[in-house]
Short mmCIF file of C-alpha atoms and ligand atoms in Angstrom, two decimals:
data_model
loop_
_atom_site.label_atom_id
_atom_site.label_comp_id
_atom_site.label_asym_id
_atom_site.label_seq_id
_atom_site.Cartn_x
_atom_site.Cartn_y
_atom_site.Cartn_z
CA UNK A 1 -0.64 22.92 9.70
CA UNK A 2 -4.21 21.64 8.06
CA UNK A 3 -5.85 19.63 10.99
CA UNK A 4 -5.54 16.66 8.56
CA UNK A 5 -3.62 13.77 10.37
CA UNK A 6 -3.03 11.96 7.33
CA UNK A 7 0.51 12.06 5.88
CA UNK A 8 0.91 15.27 3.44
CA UNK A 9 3.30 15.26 0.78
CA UNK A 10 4.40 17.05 -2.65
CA UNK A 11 7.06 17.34 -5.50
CA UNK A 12 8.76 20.38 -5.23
CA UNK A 13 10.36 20.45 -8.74
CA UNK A 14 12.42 23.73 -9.69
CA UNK A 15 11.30 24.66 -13.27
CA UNK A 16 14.85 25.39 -15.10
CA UNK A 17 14.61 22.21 -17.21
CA UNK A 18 12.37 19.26 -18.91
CA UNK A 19 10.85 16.58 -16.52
CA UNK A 20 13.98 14.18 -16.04
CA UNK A 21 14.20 10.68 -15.10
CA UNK A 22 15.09 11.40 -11.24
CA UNK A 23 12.99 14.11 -10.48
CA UNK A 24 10.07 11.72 -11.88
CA UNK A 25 11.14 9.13 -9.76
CA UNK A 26 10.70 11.55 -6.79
CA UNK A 27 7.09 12.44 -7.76
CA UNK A 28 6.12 8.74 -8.41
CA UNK A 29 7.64 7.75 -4.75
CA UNK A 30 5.58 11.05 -2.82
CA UNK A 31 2.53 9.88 -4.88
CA UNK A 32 2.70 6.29 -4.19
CA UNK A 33 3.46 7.63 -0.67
CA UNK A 34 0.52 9.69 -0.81
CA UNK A 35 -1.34 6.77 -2.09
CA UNK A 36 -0.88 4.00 0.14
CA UNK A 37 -1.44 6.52 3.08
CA UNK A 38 -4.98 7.92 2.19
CA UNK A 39 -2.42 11.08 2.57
CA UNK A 40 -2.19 14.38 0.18
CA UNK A 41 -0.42 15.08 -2.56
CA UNK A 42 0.72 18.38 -3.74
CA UNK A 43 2.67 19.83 -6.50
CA UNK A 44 4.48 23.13 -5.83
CA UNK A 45 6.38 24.74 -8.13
CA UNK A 46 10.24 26.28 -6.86
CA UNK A 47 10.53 29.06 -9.32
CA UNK A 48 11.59 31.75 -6.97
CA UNK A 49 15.03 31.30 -9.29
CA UNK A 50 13.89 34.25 -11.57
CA UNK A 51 17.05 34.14 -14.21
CA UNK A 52 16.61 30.15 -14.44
CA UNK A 53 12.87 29.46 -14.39
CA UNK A 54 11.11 29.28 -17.21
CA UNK A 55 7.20 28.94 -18.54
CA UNK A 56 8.50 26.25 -20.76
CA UNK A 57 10.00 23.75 -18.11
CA UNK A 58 6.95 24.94 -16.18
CA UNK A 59 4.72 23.08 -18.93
CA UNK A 60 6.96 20.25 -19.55
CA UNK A 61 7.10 19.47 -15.50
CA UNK A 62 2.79 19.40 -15.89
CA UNK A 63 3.10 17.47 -18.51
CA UNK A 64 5.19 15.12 -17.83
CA UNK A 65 3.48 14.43 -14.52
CA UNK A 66 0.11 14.36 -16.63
CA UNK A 67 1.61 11.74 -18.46
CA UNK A 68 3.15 9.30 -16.23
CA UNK A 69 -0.61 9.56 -14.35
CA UNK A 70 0.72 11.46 -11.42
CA UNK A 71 -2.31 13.53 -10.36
CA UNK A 72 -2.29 15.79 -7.36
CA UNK A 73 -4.25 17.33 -5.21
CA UNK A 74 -5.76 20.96 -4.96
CA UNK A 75 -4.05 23.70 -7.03
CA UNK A 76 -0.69 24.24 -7.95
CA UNK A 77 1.42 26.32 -5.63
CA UNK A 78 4.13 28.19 -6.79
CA UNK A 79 6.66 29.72 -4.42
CA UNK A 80 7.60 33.15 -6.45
CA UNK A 81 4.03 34.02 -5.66
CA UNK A 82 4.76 33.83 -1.63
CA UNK A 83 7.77 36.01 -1.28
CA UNK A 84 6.20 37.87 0.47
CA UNK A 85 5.22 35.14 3.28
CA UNK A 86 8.86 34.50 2.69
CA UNK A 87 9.90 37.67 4.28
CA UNK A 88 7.26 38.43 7.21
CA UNK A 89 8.87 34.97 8.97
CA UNK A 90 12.30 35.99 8.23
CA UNK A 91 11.11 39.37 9.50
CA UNK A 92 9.42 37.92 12.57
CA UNK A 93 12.74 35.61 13.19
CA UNK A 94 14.57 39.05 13.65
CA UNK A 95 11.89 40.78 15.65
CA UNK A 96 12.80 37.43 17.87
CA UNK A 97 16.68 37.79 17.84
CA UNK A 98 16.26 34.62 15.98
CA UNK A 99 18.32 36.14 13.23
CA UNK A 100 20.04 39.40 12.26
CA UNK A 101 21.10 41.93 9.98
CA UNK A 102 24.25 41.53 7.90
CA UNK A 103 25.80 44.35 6.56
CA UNK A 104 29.19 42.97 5.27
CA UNK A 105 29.88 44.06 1.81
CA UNK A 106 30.37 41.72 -0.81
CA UNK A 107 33.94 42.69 -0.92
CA UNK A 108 34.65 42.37 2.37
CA UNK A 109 32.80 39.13 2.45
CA UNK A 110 35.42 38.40 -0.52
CA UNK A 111 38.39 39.38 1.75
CA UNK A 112 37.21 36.87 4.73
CA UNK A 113 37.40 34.54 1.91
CA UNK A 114 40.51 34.37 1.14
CA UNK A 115 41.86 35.16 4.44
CA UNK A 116 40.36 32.01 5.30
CA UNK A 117 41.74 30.13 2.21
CA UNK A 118 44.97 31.02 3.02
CA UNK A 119 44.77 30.08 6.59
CA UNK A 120 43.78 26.64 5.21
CA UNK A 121 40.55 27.22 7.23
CA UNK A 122 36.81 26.11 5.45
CA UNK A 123 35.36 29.45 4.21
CA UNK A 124 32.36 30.80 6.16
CA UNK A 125 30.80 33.32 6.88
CA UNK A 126 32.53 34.61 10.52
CA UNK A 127 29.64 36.28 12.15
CA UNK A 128 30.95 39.64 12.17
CA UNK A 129 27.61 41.00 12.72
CA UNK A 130 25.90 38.74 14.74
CA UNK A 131 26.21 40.36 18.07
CA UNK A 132 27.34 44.09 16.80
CA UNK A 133 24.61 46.82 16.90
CA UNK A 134 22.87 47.49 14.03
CA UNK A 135 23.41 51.50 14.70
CA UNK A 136 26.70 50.91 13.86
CA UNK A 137 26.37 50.24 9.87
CA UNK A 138 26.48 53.50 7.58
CA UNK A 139 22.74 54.76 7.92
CA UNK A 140 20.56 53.15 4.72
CA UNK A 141 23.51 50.43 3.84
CA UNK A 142 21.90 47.24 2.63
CA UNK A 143 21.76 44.31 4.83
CA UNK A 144 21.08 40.95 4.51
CA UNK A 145 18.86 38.86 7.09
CA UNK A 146 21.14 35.80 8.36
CA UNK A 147 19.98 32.90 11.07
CA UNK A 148 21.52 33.32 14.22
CA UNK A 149 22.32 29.34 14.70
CA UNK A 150 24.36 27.96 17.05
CA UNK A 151 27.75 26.99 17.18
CA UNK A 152 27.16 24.48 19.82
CA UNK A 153 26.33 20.78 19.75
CA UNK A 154 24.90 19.30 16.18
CA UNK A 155 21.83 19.01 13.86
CA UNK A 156 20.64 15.25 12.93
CA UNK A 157 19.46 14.84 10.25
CA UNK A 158 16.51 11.48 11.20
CA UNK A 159 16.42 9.94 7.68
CA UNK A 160 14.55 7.52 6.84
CA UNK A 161 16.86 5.90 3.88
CA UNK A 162 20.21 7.42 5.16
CA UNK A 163 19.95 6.56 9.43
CA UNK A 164 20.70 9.80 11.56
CA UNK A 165 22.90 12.13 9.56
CA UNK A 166 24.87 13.99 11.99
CA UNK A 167 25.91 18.02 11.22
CA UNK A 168 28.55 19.54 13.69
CA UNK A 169 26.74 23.17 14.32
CA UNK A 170 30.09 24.73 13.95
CA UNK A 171 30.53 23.57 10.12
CA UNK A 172 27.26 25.42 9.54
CA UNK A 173 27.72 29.20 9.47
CA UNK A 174 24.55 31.41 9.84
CA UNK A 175 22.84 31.12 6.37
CA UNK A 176 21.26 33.90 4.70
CA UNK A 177 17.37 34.00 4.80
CA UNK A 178 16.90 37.17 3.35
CA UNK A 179 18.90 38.78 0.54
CA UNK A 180 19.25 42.65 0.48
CA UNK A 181 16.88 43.28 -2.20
CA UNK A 182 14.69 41.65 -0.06
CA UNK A 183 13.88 38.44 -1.92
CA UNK A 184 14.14 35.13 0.48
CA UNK A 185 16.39 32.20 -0.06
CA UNK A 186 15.95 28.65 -0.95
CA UNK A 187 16.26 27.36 2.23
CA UNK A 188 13.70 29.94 3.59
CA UNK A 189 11.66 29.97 0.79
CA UNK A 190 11.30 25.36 1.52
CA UNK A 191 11.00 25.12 4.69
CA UNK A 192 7.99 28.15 4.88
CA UNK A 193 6.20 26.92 2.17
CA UNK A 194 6.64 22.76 3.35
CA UNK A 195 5.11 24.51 6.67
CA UNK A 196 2.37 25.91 5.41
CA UNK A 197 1.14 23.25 3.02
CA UNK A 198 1.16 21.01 6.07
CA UNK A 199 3.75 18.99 4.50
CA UNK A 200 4.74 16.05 7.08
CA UNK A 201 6.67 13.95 4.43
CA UNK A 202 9.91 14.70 2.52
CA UNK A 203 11.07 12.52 -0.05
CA UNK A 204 13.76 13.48 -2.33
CA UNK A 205 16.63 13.23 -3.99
CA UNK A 206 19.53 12.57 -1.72
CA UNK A 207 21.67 15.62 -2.92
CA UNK A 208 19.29 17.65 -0.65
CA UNK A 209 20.73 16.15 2.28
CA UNK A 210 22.89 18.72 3.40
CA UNK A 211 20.01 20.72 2.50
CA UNK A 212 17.96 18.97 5.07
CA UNK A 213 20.55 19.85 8.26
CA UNK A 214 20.12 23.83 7.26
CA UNK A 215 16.31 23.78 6.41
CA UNK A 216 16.31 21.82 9.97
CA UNK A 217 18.23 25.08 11.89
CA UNK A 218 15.38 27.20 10.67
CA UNK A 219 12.62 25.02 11.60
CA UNK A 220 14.13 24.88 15.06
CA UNK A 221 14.32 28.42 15.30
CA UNK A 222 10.74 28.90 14.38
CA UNK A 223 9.26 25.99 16.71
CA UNK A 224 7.82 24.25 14.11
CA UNK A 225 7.11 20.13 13.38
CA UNK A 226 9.93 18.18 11.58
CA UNK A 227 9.13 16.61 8.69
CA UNK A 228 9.75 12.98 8.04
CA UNK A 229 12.60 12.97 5.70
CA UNK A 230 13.61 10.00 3.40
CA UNK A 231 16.69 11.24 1.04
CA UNK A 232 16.90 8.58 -2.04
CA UNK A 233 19.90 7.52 -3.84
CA UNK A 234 20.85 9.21 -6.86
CA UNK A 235 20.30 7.28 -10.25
CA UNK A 236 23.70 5.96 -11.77
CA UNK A 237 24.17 4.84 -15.01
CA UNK A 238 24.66 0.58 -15.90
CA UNK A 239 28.18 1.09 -15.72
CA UNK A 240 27.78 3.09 -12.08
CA UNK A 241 28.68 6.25 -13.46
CA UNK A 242 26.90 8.98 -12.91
CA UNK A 243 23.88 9.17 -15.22
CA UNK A 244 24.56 10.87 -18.33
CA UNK A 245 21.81 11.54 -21.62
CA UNK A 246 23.11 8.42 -23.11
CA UNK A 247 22.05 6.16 -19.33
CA UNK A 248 19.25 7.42 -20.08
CA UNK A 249 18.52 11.16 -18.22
CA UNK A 250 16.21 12.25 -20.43
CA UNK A 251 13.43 14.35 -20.36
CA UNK A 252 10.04 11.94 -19.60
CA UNK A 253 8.61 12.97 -23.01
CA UNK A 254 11.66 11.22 -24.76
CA UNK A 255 10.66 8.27 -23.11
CA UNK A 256 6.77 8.72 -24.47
CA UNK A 257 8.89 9.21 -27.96
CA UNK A 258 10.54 6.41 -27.28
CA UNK A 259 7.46 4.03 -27.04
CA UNK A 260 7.35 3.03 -23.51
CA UNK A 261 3.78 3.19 -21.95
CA UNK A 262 3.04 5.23 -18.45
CA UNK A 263 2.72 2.48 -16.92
CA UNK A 264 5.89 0.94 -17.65
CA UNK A 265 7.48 3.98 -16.48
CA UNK A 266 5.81 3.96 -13.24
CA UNK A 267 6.91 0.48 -12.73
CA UNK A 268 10.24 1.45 -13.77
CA UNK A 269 11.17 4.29 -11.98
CA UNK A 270 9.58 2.34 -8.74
CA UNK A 271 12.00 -0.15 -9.00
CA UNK A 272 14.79 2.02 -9.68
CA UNK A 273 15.60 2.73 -5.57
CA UNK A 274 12.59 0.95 -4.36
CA UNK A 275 11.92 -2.97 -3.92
CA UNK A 276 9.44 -5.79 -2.63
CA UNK A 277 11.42 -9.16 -2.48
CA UNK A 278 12.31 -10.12 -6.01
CA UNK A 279 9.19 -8.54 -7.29
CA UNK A 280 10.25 -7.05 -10.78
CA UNK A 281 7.15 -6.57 -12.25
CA UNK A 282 4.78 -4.37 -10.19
CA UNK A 283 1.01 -3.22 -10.85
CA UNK A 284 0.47 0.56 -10.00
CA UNK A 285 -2.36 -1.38 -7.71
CA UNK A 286 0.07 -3.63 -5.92
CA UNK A 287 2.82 -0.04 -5.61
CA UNK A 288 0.10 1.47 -4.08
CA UNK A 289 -0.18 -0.98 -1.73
CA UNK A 290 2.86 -1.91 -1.15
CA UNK A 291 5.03 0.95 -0.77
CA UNK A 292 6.99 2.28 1.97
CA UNK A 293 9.94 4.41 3.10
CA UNK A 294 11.45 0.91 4.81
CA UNK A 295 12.37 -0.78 1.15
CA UNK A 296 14.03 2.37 -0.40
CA UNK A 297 17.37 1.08 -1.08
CA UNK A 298 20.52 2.94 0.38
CA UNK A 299 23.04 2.72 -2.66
CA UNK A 300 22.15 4.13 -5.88
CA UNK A 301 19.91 2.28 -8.37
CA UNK A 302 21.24 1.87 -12.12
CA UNK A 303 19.37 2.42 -14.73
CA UNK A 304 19.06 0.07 -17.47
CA UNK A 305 17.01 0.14 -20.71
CA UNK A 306 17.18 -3.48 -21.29
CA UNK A 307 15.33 -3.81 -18.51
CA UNK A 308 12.95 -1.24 -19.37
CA UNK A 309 12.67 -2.53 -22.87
CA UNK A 310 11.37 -6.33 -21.33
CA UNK A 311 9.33 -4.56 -18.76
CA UNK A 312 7.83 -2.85 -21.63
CA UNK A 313 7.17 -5.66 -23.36
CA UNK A 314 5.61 -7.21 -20.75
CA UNK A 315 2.99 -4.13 -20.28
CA UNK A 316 2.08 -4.06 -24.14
CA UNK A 317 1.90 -7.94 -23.87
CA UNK A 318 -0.85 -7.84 -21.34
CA UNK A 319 -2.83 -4.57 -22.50
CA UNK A 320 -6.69 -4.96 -24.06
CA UNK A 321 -6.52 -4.89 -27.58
CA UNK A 322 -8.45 -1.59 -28.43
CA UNK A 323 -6.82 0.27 -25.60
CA UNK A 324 -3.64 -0.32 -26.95
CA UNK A 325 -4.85 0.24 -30.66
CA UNK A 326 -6.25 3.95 -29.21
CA UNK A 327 -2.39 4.27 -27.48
CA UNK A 328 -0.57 3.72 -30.67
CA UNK A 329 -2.97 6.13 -32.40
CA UNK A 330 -2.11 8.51 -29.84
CA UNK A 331 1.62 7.78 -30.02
CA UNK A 332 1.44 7.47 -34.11
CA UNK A 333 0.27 11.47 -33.67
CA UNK A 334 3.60 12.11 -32.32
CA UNK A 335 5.17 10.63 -35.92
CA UNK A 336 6.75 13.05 -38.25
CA UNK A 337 4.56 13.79 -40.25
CA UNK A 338 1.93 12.50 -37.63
CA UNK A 339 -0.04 9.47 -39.06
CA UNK A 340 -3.86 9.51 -38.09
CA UNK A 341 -5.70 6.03 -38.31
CA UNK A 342 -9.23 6.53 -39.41
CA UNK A 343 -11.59 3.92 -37.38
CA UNK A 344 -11.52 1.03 -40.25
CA UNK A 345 -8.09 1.05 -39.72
CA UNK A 346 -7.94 0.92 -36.41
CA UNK A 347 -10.53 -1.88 -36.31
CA UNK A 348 -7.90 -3.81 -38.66
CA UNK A 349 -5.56 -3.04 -35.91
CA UNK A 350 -7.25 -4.37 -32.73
CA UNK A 351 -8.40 -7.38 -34.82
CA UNK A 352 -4.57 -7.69 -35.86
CA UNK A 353 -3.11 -6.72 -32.12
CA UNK A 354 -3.16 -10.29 -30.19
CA UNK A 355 0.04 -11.23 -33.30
CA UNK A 356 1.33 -7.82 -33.34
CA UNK A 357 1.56 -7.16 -29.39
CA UNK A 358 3.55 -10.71 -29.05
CA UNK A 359 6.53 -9.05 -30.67
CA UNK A 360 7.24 -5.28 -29.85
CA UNK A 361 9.02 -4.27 -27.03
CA UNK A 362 8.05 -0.54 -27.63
CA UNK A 363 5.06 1.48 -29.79
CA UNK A 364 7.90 2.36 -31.82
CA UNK A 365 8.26 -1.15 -33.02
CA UNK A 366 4.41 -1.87 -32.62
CA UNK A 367 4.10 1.34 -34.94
CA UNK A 368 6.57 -0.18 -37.35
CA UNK A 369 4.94 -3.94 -37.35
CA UNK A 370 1.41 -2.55 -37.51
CA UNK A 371 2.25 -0.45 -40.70
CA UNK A 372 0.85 -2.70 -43.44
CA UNK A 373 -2.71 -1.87 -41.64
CA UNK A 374 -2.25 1.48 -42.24
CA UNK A 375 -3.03 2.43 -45.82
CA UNK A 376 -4.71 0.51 -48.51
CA UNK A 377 -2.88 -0.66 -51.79
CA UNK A 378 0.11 -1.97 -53.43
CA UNK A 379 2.94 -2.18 -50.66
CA UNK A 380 6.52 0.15 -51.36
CA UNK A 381 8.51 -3.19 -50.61
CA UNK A 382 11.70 -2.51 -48.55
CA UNK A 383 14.85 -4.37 -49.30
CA UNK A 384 14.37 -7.31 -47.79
CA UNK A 385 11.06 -8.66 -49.43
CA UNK A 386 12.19 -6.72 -52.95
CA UNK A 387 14.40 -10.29 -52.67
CA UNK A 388 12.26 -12.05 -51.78
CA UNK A 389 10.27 -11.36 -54.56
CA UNK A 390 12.40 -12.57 -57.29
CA UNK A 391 10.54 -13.59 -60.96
CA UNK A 392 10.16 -17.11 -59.37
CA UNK A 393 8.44 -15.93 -56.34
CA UNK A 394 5.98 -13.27 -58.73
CA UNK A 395 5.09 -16.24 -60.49
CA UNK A 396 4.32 -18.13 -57.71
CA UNK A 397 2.70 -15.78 -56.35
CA UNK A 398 0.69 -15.72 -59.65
CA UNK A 399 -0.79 -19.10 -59.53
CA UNK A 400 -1.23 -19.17 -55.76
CA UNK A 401 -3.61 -15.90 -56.60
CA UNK A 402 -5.89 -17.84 -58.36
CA UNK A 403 -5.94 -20.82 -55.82
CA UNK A 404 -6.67 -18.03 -52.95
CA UNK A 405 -9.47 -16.32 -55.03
CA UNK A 406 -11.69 -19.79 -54.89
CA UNK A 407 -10.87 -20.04 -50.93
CA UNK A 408 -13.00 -19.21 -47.92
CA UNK A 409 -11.54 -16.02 -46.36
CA UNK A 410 -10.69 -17.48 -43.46
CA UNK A 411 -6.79 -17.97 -41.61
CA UNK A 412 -7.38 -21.58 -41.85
CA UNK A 413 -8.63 -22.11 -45.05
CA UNK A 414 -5.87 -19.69 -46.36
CA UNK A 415 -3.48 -21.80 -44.68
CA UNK A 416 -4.83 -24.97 -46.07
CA UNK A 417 -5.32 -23.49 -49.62
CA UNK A 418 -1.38 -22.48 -48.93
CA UNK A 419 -0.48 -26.03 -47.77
CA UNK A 420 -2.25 -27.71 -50.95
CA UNK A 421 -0.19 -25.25 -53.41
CA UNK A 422 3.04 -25.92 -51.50
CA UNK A 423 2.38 -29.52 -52.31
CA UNK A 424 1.58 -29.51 -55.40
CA UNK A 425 4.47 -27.46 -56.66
CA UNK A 426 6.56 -29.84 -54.00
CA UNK A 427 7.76 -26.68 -52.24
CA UNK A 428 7.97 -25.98 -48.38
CA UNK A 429 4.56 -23.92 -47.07
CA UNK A 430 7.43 -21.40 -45.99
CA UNK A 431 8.47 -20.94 -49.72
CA UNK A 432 5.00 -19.41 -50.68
CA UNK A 433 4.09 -17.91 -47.09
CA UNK A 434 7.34 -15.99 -47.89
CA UNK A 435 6.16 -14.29 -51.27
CA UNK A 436 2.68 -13.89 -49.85
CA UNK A 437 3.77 -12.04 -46.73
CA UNK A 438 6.02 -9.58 -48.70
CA UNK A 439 3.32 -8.68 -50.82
CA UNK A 440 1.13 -8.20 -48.46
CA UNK A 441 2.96 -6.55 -46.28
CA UNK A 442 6.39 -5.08 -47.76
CA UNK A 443 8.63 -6.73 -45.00
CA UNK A 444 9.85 -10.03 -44.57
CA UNK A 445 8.69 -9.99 -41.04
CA UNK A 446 5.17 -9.96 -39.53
CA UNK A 447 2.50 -11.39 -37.55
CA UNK A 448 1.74 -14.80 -38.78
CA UNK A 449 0.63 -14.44 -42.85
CA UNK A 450 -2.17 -16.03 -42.69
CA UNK A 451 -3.86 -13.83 -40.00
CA UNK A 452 -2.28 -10.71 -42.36
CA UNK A 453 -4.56 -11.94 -45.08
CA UNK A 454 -7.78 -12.54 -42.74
CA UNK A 455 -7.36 -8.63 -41.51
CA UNK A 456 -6.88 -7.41 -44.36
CA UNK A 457 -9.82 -9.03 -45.96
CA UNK A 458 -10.45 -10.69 -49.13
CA UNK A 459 -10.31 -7.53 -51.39
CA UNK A 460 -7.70 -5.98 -49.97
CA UNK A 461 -5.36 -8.62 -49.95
CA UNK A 462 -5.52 -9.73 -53.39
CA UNK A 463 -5.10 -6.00 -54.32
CA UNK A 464 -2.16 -6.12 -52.87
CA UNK A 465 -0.98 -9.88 -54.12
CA UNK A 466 -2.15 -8.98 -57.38
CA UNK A 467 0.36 -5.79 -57.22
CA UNK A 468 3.52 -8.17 -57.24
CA UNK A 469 2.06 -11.43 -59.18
CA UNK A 470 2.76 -12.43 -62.81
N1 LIG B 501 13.35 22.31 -5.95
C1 LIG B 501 14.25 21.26 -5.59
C2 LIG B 501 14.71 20.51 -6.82
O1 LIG B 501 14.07 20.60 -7.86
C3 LIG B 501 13.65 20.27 -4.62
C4 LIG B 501 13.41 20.83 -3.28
C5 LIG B 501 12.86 19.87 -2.27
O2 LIG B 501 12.34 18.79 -2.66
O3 LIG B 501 12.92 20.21 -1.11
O4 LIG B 501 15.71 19.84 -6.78
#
């Protein structure tokens, strides 16, 4: 225990896979946690799964956490490294009478099985060694270390989310702690290394429940301070089904690909098992200070990307100009091939942002809007404006050239200068705004024209008019 009386608490992710949407969610609650405590924060990594851990999903966990702005505190643990910590308690339990050796075979283990199945009896493991002497195995046989729990009374489970979970003793057989090549189990492996990192808070997914009632027979055994435990919901899908790729359980960095800011996400994911009131749209500041185990909801949140779309909307909406310019270079990076905006461009783009920013709900679109800022030149006009463009329009588009050349480069004197020609040819303003903005920009969508030809300047934009007038 660190002599730190402030709440301690980490993400314990195992490293088998990308970053996904859940275990996120269980990060973002322990930091918030964390957060509005003044507590600790640590990160420790479950790869003591040796077949199923990887270096890769090691990376992408970091990452991902980098990402979403999840920081923690002091270095990185990871359990592989303290095997051998592992084994001195399960050791010490034994030196206790705490636990025992096991020498059942795997095929008689196999046999008790299915004696049991066919008795229509749960299958556990029977105890066979629990009180027999240990002289009695074959001399050098390999044993496994097992818990000697009792059968007696139950283990609650005091959840913060769930209420008291109750666990008959006698549906929990004694668990191995130590395998016989000597490496520890999971539930060992948790409830040393929660010890020793001080760890005081547990928040996690709620499939680690049942988890919870054996990690809580070995803590008993050793003496040692429960943790606070808060299991959350799982995340279903918008239909309630389980969540599936296409809900939306996805690595994080798909949802970076996607477009949606950090912040978004962390706003997101809080509200996805977690609520204040009818609060849907919820500063990192006000989580911080907000959050607590009380307002994690008991049934399972659904996940919903309409809602993540308008949330994301809302989070471009209100974002300062040139940061959000420098984020959609960094996203644009991520393009294939990756598009890098040189700073005149991206000076276009923060003077352009205010119109652009009013209509994308992710960079993706943002990326897509801001495009005409990109490169200089003649627009490649897509479909839509190759219509509008018709020999009518080119003409147009012709005379309207030279009225623009005599005006002040400024929106409102373009518009004016706009209005005048409309008149004069008795045409609607949209008729030649039309032409203008698929010229200028090769879609028949974009931030008001007018602006478009102020950002791109003077030279620039009759370049580009010039391309498509007769
Ligand atoms: N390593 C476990 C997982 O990734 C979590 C263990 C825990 O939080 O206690 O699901």
């Amino acid at each position: 225990m660190t002599q730190n009386s402030k709440p301690v608490l980490r993400f314990a992710p195992s490293p088998t896979g990308f970053l996904h949407i859940g275990g996120a969610r269980t990060a973002l609650f322990n930091w918030l946690y964390a957060k509005h405590t003044g507590g600790t924060f640590l990160l420790r990594i479950e790869d003591t799964d040796r077949e199923r851990s990887t270096p890769e999903a090691v990376d992408a966990i970091l990452k991902g956490m980098a990402w979403l702005g999840l920081n923690w505190d002091g270095q990185t643990v990871y359990q592989f490294a303290r095997a051998g910590r592992h084994r001195a308690i399960a050791e010490q339990l034994l030196a206790e009478g705490k636990a025992y050796r096991c020498y059942a075979t795997p095929e008689e283990l196999d046999e008790m099985r299915a004696k049991q199945r066919a008795e229509g009896k749960p299958t556990r493991y029977d105890g066979r060694w629990r009180d027999r002497d240990p002289a009695s195995a074959p001399p050098g046989a390999p044993f496994v270390i097992r818990l000697r729990s009792t059968d007696e009374g139950e283990t609650v489970v005091h959840d913060k989310v769930m209420g008291d979970v109750r666990f008959a003793n006698d549906q929990l057989d004694d668990m191995i702690l130590l395998r016989s090549d000597g490496t520890p189990t999971y539930m060992l492996a948790v409830v040393v290394d929660d010890h020793d990192m001080g760890v005081t808070h547990v928040i996690r997914g709620a499939d680690h429940l049942n988890n919870a009632a054996r990690q809580l027979q070995i803590i008993h055994a050793l003496g040692w301070p429960v943790p606070v435990y808060a299991h959350v919901p799982l995340i279903h899908g918008p239909d309630g089904a389980k969540l599936s790729k296409r809900h939306g359980a996805l690595a994080v960095e798909a949802y970076r690909d996607m477009g949606y800011l950090p912040e978004t996400m962390r706003n997101y994911l809080l509200r996805l098992g977690w609520s204040h009131g009818d609060d849907e749209i919820i500063s990192t500041e006000q989580a911080i200070a907000w959050f607590n185990l009380e307002n994690i909801g008991r049934s399972p949140a659904r996940f919903d990307f309409k809602k993540l779309d308008n949330l994301n909307g809302h989070y471009l909406r209100t974002m300062d100009d040139a940061a959000l310019t420098e984020t959609l270079a960094q996203h644009l990076t991520h393009a294939s091939p990756p598009i890098v905006l040189n700073s005149k461009v991206r000076a276009r783009i923060t003077a352009a942002m205010p119109g652009l920013k009013e209509r994308a709900k992710t960079l993706i679109e943002l990326a897509q809007s801001a495009g005409y800022l990109y490169t200089d030149g003649p627009r490649t006009l897509d479909d839509a404006a190759a219509k509008v463009l018709s020999p009518e329009a080119r003409a147009a588009l012709g005379a309207m050239l030279q009225a623009l050349e005599q005006t002040d480069w400024s929106a409102p004197a373009l518009e004016a200068a706009t209005r005048n020609f409309a008149e004069g040819r008795g045409i609607k303003l949209g008729q030649a705004a039309q032409p203008l903005r698929a010229a200028l920009t090769g879609h028949t969508t974009s931030p008001p024209v007018f602006g478009v030809l102020e950002t791109l300047g003077r030279e620039e934009s009759i370049n580009r008019i010039r391309a498509y007038a007769e």
